[in-house]
Amino acid sequence: MSGKARSVGGIRCQLICACALLINTAPDRLLTVPEKGTQAPPIAEPDSCAPLSGERAWQTMDSLARVGSRAVGKPGRSAARAIISEQLAQQGWRVTLDDFDVMHQDRVIALQNVMAHSDHAEPTSILLGGHYDGPPFDYPAVNDGPSGVAVLLEVARRLRCSPATRDRRDLAVVLFDGEEPISAADRGTPLLGSRRVAAKIRSEGLAARLRAVLVVDLVAERELHLNSDEHAPKWLQRMAQLAAVEAGHHNVWDGPPASITNDHLPFSELGVPALLIGDFQYGPVQKGGNPLGAFHHSEQDRLDKLSPDSLLATAEVVFTLVENLLASQ
Ligand SMILES: [Zn+2]
């Protein structure tokens, strides 16, 4: 274990921000119109069924970086949403935009989760999640947000192609909005999009149908040391470690246990097995500095710190874990 990874061990991030209040909900906006009944959506074309690719994930991450800041009020936010929605729809997922408003300092803020289901009619058993929004700065965060999205889009592509998973109707990929603070003055990580989805699952009585929620964030660093997640059930953490071995990435989970506030938490709080997959020390930790590392929420969060190999390793671990979860149901 590297010194870098060791120093993450004592992180305790508290959810502080209660400054944004959910005030309105709107029905999902459907991007691909589902037929009546429960017909499975079309399978992606064979030429898009290539093996998992770090280069392809890198291109996605790069395109999300090029849209600029994805903070509230910035045009990069809707541009990122369009890139994500288009890729998922092309892969054969049923994509909807889940609109909701929050009240923040006397302003109404419109947020949108991007939701992709293999079949809307089936309760979800495995939910893959990550956030596409950006921190409230003028520069685009790249490892924070886009790395997880890029991995999830690559895994999503394979899920619609692999013989073992392409006919599953109970899978969902959700790219959350509102993970990040709305303004720089806010403290904490509000998790607005994931809290909304978790509340919806709870109100519909579907929490017990969820076998696992896997959330991916900060996974592109060149030297990747995934932290084991202190919130996750031991059996799920163990399955994740076995999936890494099976995928040929024996040492990827060599980060220390960490307790991080991210989009898995609203599901953990529902009693749903949830796992956060990421390396939550991004750059050196300086005394009195950001406990998640000097590059986190800084202009240093750029492509030059990152590697397609780390995206590929994470995608292979996540895909293997999903396959194994489905096989063990
Ligand atoms: Zn962030």
mmCIF file of N, CA and C and ligand atoms in Angstrom, residues 131 133-135 141 144-145 179-181 189 217-218 292 296-297, ligand 1:
data_model
loop_
_atom_site.group_PDB
_atom_site.id
_atom_site.type_symbol
_atom_site.label_atom_id
_atom_site.label_comp_id
_atom_site.label_asym_id
_atom_site.label_seq_id
_atom_site.Cartn_x
_atom_site.Cartn_y
_atom_site.Cartn_z
ATOM 1 N N HIS A 131 -22.182 10.763 -10.870
ATOM 2 C CA HIS A 131 -22.721 12.113 -11.066
ATOM 3 C C HIS A 131 -22.050 12.808 -12.238
ATOM 4 N N ASP A 133 -22.791 16.261 -12.825
ATOM 5 C CA ASP A 133 -22.691 17.694 -12.551
ATOM 6 C C ASP A 133 -21.279 18.028 -12.081
ATOM 7 N N GLY A 134 -20.964 19.317 -12.059
ATOM 8 C CA GLY A 134 -19.626 19.722 -11.661
ATOM 9 C C GLY A 134 -19.657 20.649 -10.463
ATOM 10 N N PRO A 135 -18.525 20.795 -9.781
ATOM 11 C CA PRO A 135 -18.459 21.711 -8.636
ATOM 12 C C PRO A 135 -18.634 23.152 -9.099
ATOM 13 N N ALA A 141 -14.217 20.037 -13.749
ATOM 14 C CA ALA A 141 -13.607 18.913 -13.043
ATOM 15 C C ALA A 141 -13.623 17.718 -14.001
ATOM 16 N N ASP A 144 -13.343 14.091 -11.216
ATOM 17 C CA ASP A 144 -14.511 14.214 -10.341
ATOM 18 C C ASP A 144 -15.770 14.310 -11.200
ATOM 19 N N GLY A 145 -16.455 13.222 -11.354
ATOM 20 C CA GLY A 145 -17.658 13.182 -12.186
ATOM 21 C C GLY A 145 -17.422 12.454 -13.501
ATOM 22 N N GLU A 179 -25.024 16.338 -7.201
ATOM 23 C CA GLU A 179 -24.129 15.744 -6.184
ATOM 24 C C GLU A 179 -23.296 16.835 -5.534
ATOM 25 N N GLU A 180 -22.905 17.786 -6.365
ATOM 26 C CA GLU A 180 -21.991 18.837 -5.911
ATOM 27 C C GLU A 180 -22.763 19.996 -5.276
ATOM 28 N N PRO A 181 -22.077 20.812 -4.461
ATOM 29 C CA PRO A 181 -22.715 22.035 -3.942
ATOM 30 C C PRO A 181 -23.171 22.928 -5.086
ATOM 31 N N THR A 189 -21.764 18.057 0.694
ATOM 32 C CA THR A 189 -22.096 17.442 -0.591
ATOM 33 C C THR A 189 -23.571 17.087 -0.541
ATOM 34 N N ASP A 217 -16.962 6.973 -9.034
ATOM 35 C CA ASP A 217 -16.495 8.369 -9.090
ATOM 36 C C ASP A 217 -14.997 8.389 -8.805
ATOM 37 N N LEU A 218 -14.267 9.324 -9.399
ATOM 38 C CA LEU A 218 -12.827 9.494 -9.174
ATOM 39 C C LEU A 218 -12.055 8.191 -9.399
ATOM 40 N N LEU A 292 -9.439 15.228 0.640
ATOM 41 C CA LEU A 292 -9.512 14.317 -0.510
ATOM 42 C C LEU A 292 -8.347 14.534 -1.480
ATOM 43 N N HIS A 296 -8.358 17.610 -5.864
ATOM 44 C CA HIS A 296 -9.816 17.509 -5.778
ATOM 45 C C HIS A 296 -10.415 18.907 -5.640
ATOM 46 N N HIS A 297 -11.419 19.209 -6.470
ATOM 47 C CA HIS A 297 -12.045 20.539 -6.492
ATOM 48 C C HIS A 297 -10.987 21.625 -6.659
HETATM 49 ZN ZN ZN B 1 -16.797 16.899 -6.409
#
